[in-house]
mmCIF file of C-alpha atoms in Angstrom:
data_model
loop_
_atom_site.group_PDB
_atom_site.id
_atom_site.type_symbol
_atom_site.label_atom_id
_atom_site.label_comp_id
_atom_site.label_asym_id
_atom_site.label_seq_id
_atom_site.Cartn_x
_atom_site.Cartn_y
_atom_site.Cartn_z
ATOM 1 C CA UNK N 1 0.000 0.000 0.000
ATOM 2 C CA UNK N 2 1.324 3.614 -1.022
ATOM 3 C CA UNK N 3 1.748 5.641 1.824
ATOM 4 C CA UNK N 4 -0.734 8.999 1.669
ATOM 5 C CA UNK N 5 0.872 11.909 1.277
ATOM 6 C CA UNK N 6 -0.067 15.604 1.255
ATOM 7 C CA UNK N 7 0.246 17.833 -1.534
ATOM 8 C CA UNK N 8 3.140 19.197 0.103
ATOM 9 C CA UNK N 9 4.637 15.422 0.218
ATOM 10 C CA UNK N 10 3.930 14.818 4.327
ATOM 11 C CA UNK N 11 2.544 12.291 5.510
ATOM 12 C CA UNK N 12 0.456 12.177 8.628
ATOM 13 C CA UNK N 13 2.864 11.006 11.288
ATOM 14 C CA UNK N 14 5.448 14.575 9.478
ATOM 15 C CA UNK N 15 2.926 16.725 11.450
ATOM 16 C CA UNK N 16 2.813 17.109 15.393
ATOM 17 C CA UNK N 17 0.116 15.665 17.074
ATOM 18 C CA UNK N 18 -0.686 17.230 20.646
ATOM 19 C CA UNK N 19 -2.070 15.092 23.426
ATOM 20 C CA UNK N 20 -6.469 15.077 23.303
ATOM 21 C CA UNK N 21 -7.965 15.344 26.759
ATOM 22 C CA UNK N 22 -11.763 15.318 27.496
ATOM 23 C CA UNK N 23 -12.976 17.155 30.241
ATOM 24 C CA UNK N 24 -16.573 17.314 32.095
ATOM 25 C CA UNK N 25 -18.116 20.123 33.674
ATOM 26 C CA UNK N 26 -20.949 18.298 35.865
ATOM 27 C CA UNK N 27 -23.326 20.776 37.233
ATOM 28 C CA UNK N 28 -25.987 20.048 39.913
ATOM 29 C CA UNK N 29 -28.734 22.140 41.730
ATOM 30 C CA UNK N 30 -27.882 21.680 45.553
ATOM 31 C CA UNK N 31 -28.489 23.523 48.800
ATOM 32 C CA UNK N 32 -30.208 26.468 47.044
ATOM 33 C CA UNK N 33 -27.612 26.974 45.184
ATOM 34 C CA UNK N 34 -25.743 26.200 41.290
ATOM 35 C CA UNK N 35 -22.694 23.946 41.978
ATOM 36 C CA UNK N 36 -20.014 22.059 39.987
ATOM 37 C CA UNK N 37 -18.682 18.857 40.841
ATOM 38 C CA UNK N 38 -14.670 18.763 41.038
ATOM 39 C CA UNK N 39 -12.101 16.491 41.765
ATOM 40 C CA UNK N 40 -8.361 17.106 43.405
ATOM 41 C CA UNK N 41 -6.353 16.867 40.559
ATOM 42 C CA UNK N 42 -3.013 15.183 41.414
ATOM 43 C CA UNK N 43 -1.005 18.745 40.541
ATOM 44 C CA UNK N 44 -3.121 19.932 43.794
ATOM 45 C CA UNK N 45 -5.395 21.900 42.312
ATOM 46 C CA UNK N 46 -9.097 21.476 41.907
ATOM 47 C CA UNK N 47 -10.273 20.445 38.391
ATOM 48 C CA UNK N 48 -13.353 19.105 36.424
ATOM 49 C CA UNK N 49 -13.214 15.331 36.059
ATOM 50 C CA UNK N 50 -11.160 14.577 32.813
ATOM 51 C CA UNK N 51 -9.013 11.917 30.983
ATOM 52 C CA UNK N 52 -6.491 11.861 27.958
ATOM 53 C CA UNK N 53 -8.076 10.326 25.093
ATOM 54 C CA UNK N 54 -6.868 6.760 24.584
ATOM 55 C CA UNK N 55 -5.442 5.605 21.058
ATOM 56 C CA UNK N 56 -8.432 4.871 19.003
ATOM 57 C CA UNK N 57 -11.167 5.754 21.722
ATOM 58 C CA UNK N 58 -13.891 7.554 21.180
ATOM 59 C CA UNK N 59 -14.576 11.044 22.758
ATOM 60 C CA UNK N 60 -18.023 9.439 24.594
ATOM 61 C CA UNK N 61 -15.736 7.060 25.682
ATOM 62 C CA UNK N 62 -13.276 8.584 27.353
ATOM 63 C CA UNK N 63 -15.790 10.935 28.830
ATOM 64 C CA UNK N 64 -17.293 7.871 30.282
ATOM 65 C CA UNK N 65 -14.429 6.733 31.269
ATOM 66 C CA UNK N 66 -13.057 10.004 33.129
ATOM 67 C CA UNK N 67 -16.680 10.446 34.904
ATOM 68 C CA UNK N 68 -16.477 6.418 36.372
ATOM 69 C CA UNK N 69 -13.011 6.945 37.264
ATOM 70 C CA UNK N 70 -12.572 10.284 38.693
ATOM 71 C CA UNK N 71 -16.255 10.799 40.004
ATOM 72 C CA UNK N 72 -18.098 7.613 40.145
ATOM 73 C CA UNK N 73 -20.705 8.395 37.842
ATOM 74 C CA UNK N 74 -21.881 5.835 35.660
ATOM 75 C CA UNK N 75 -24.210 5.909 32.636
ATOM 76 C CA UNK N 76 -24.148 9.457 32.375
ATOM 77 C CA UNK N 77 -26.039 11.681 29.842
ATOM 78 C CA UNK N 78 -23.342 14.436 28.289
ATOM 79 C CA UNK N 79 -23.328 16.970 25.798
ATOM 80 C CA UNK N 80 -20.138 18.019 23.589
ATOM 81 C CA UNK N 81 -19.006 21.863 24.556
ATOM 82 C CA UNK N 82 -16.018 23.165 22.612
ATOM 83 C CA UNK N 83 -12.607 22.215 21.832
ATOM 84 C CA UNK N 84 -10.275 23.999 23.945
ATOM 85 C CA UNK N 85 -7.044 24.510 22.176
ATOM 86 C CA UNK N 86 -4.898 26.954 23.052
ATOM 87 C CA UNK N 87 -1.298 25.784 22.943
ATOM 88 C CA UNK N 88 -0.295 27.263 26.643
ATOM 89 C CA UNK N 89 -3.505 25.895 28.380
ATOM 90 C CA UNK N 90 -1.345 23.391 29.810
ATOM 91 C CA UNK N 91 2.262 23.249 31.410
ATOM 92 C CA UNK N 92 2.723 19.678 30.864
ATOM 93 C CA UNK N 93 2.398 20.212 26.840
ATOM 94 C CA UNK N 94 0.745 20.573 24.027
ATOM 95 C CA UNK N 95 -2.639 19.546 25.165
ATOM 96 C CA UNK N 96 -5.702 19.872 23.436
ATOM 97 C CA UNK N 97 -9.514 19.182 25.613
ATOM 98 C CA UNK N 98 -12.979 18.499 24.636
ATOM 99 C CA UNK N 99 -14.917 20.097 26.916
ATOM 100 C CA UNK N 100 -18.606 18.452 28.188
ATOM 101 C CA UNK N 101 -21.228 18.982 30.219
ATOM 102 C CA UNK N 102 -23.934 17.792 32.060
ATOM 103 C CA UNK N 103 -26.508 18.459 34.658
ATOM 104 C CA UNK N 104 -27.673 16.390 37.498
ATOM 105 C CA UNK N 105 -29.902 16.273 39.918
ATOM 106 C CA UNK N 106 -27.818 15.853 43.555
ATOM 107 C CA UNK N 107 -29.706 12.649 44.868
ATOM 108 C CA UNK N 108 -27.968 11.653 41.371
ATOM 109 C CA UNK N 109 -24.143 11.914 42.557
ATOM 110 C CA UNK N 110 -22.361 10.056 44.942
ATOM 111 C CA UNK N 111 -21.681 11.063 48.937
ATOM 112 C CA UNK N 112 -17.915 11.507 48.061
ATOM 113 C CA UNK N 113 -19.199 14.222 45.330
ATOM 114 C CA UNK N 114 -17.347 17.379 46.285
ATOM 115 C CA UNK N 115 -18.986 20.386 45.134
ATOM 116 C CA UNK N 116 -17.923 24.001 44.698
ATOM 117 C CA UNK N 117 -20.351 26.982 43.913
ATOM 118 C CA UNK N 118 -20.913 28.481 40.843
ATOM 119 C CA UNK N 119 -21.677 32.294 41.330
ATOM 120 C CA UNK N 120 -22.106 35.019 38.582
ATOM 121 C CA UNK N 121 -21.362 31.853 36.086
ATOM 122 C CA UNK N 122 -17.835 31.369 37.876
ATOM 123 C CA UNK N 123 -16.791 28.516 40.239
ATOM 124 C CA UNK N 124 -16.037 30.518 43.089
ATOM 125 C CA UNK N 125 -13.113 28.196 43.922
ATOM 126 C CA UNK N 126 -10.204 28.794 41.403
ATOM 127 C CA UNK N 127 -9.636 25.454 38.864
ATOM 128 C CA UNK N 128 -7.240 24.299 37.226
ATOM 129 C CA UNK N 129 -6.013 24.909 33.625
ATOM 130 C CA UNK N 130 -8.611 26.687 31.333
ATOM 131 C CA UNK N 131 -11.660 25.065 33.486
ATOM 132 C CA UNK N 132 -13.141 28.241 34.624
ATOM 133 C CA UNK N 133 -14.097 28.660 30.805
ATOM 134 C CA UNK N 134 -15.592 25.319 30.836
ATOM 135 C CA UNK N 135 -18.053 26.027 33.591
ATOM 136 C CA UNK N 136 -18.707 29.690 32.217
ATOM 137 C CA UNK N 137 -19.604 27.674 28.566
ATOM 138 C CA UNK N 138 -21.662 24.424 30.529
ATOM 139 C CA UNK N 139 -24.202 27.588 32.652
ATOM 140 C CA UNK N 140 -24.199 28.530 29.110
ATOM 141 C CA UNK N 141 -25.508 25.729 28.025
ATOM 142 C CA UNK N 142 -28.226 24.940 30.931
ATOM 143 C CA UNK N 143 -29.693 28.305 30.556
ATOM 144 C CA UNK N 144 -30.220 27.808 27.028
ATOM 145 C CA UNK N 145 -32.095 24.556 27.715
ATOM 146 C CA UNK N 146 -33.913 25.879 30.319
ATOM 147 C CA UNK N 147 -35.353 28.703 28.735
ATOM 148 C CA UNK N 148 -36.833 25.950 26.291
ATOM 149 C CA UNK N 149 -37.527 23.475 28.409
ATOM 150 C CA UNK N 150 -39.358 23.082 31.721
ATOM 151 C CA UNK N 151 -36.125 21.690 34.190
ATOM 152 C CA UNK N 152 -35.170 19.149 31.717
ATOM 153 C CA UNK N 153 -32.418 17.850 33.953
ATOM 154 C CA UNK N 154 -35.045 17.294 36.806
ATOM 155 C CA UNK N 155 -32.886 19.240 39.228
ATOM 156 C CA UNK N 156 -36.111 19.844 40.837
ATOM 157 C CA UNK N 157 -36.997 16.639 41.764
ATOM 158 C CA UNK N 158 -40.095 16.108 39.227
ATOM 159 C CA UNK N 159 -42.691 17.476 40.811
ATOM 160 C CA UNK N 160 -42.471 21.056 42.709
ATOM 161 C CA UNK N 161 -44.774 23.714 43.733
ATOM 162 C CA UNK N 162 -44.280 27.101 41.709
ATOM 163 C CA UNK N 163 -42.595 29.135 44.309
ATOM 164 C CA UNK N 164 -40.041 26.191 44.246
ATOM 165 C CA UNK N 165 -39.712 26.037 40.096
ATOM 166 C CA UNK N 166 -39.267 29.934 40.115
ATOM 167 C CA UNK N 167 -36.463 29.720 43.003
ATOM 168 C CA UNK N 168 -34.240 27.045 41.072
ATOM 169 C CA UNK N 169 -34.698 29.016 37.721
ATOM 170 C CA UNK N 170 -33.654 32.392 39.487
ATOM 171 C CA UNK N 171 -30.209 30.813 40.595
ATOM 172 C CA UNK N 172 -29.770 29.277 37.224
ATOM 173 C CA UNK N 173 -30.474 32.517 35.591
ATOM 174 C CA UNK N 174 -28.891 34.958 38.207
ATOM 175 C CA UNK N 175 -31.500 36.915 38.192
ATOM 176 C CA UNK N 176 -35.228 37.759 40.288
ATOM 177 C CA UNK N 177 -38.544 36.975 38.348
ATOM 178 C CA UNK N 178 -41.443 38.424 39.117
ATOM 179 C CA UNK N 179 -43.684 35.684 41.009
ATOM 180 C CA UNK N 180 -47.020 35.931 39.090
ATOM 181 C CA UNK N 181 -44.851 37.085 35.856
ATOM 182 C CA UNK N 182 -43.203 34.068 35.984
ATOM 183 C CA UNK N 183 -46.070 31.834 37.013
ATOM 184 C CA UNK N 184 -48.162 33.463 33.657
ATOM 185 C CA UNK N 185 -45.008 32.185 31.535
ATOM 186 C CA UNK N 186 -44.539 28.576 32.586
ATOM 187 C CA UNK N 187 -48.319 27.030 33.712
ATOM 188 C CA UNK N 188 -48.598 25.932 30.224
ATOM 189 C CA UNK N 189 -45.928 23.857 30.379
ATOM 190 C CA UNK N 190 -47.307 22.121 34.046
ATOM 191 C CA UNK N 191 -49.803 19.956 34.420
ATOM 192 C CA UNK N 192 -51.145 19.509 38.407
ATOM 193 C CA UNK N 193 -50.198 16.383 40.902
ATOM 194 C CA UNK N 194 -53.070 16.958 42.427
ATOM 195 C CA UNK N 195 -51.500 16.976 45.835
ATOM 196 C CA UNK N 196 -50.465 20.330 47.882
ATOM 197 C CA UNK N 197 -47.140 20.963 49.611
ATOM 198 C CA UNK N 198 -47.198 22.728 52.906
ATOM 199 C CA UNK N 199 -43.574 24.606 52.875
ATOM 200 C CA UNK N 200 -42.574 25.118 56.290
ATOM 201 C CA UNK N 201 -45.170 26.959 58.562
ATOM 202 C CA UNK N 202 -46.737 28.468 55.310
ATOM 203 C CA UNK N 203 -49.936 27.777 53.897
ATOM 204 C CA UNK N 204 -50.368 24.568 51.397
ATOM 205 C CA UNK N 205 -49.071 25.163 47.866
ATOM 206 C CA UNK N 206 -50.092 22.980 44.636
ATOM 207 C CA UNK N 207 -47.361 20.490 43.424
ATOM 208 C CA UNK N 208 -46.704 20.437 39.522
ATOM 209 C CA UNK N 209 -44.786 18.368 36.875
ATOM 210 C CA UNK N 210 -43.799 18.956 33.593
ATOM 211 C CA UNK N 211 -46.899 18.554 31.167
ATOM 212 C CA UNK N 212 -45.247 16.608 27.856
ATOM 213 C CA UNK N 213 -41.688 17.457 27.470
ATOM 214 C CA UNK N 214 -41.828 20.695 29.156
ATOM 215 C CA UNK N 215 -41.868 23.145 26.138
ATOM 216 C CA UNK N 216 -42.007 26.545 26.726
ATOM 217 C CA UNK N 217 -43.678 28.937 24.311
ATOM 218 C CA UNK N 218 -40.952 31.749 22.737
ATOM 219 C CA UNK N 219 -42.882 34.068 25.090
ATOM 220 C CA UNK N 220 -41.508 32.481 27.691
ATOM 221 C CA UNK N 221 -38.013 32.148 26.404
ATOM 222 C CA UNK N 222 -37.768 35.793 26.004
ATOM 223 C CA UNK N 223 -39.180 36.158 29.174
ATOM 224 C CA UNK N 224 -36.337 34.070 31.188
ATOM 225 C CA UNK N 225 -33.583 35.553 28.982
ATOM 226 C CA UNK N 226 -34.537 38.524 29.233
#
């Protein structure tokens, strides 16, 4: 077999190839609060879970693979973010990462999960290598889903009263919505359990849950976006 070449006469193996590493920014709803699950990474600093890509592997499954390993998450759903590529993003060399995300509910990670806050759509704890952009592209990423989509990671627990809905989409959002503004833009999208919640010392409140898939009208989008 002839070997390929380039129109310039290289082959493949003439050009440098940097190291591939995937890297996961796992984001959960937890104590009132956004958070991102990290790991120690064995330089000392915190980090997203991650994992060099493996000769002939595919992305999927070395995100997989860095998610069982480093955070004991199994049978994860992801999404692809962006390449991350610049060539000083990491001391050790010329590394290139795929960044992912997803979103989980907290009941879904394990007790040794260690979480750090996300605040004004920064991890408030510094992380390593180019990771802060990571989490700044995942809360992104869930507010773009969210403003379609009823909590279509469940972080609320499937079924919530509409105080409760409103609370977890002003943390993801950052931002205060008007109470019976925001009830007006969603109760489409809810159908009734039937069955009240009594919050504390307050007075019962009506539980919801997603009605379909949880669409939201464009109304609504522009509403939560703002």
């Amino acid at each position: 077999m002839n070997k390929w070449t380039d129109t310039s006469g290289k082959g493949l193996t003439d050009y440098p190839r940097p190291s591939v590493a995937v890297d996961v920014a796992v984001l959960t709803y937890s104590g009132g609060s956004l958070k991102v699950l990290v790991v120690r990474h064995r330089l000392g600093a915190l980090a997203l879970p991650g994992t060099f890509l493996h000769e002939r592997e595919l992305l999927t499954a070395a995100a997989d693979r860095a998610l069982s390993v480093k955070a004991e998450l199994t049978q994860t759903s992801f999404r692809q973010l962006a390449i991350f590529d610049r060539p000083d993003r990491d001391d050790r060399g010329w590394v290139l990462s795929v960044a992912h995300t997803a979103c989980l509910p907290e009941s879904a990670l394990p007790d040794s999960a260690l979480l750090v806050d996300v605040y004004d759509d920064e991890a408030v704890s510094g992380l390593a290598f180019d990771h802060a952009d990571m989490v700044r592209l995942a809360v992104t990423d869930l507010r773009t889903r969210y403003a379609s989509y009823v909590d279509p990671d469940g972080l609320s627990g499937g079924t919530f009263t509409v105080a409760e809905l409103r609370r977890l989409y002003e943390v993801i959002f950052d931002r205060p919505f008007q109470k019976d503004s925001f009830r007006r833009q969603v109760f489409d999208a809810l159908e009734s359990t039937g069955e009240m919640s009594r919050p504390g010392n307050g007075r019962p409140a009506e539980t919801y849950r997603r009605r379909g898939d949880g669409a939201l009208a464009a109304q609504a989008m522009a509403f939560l976006t703002g």
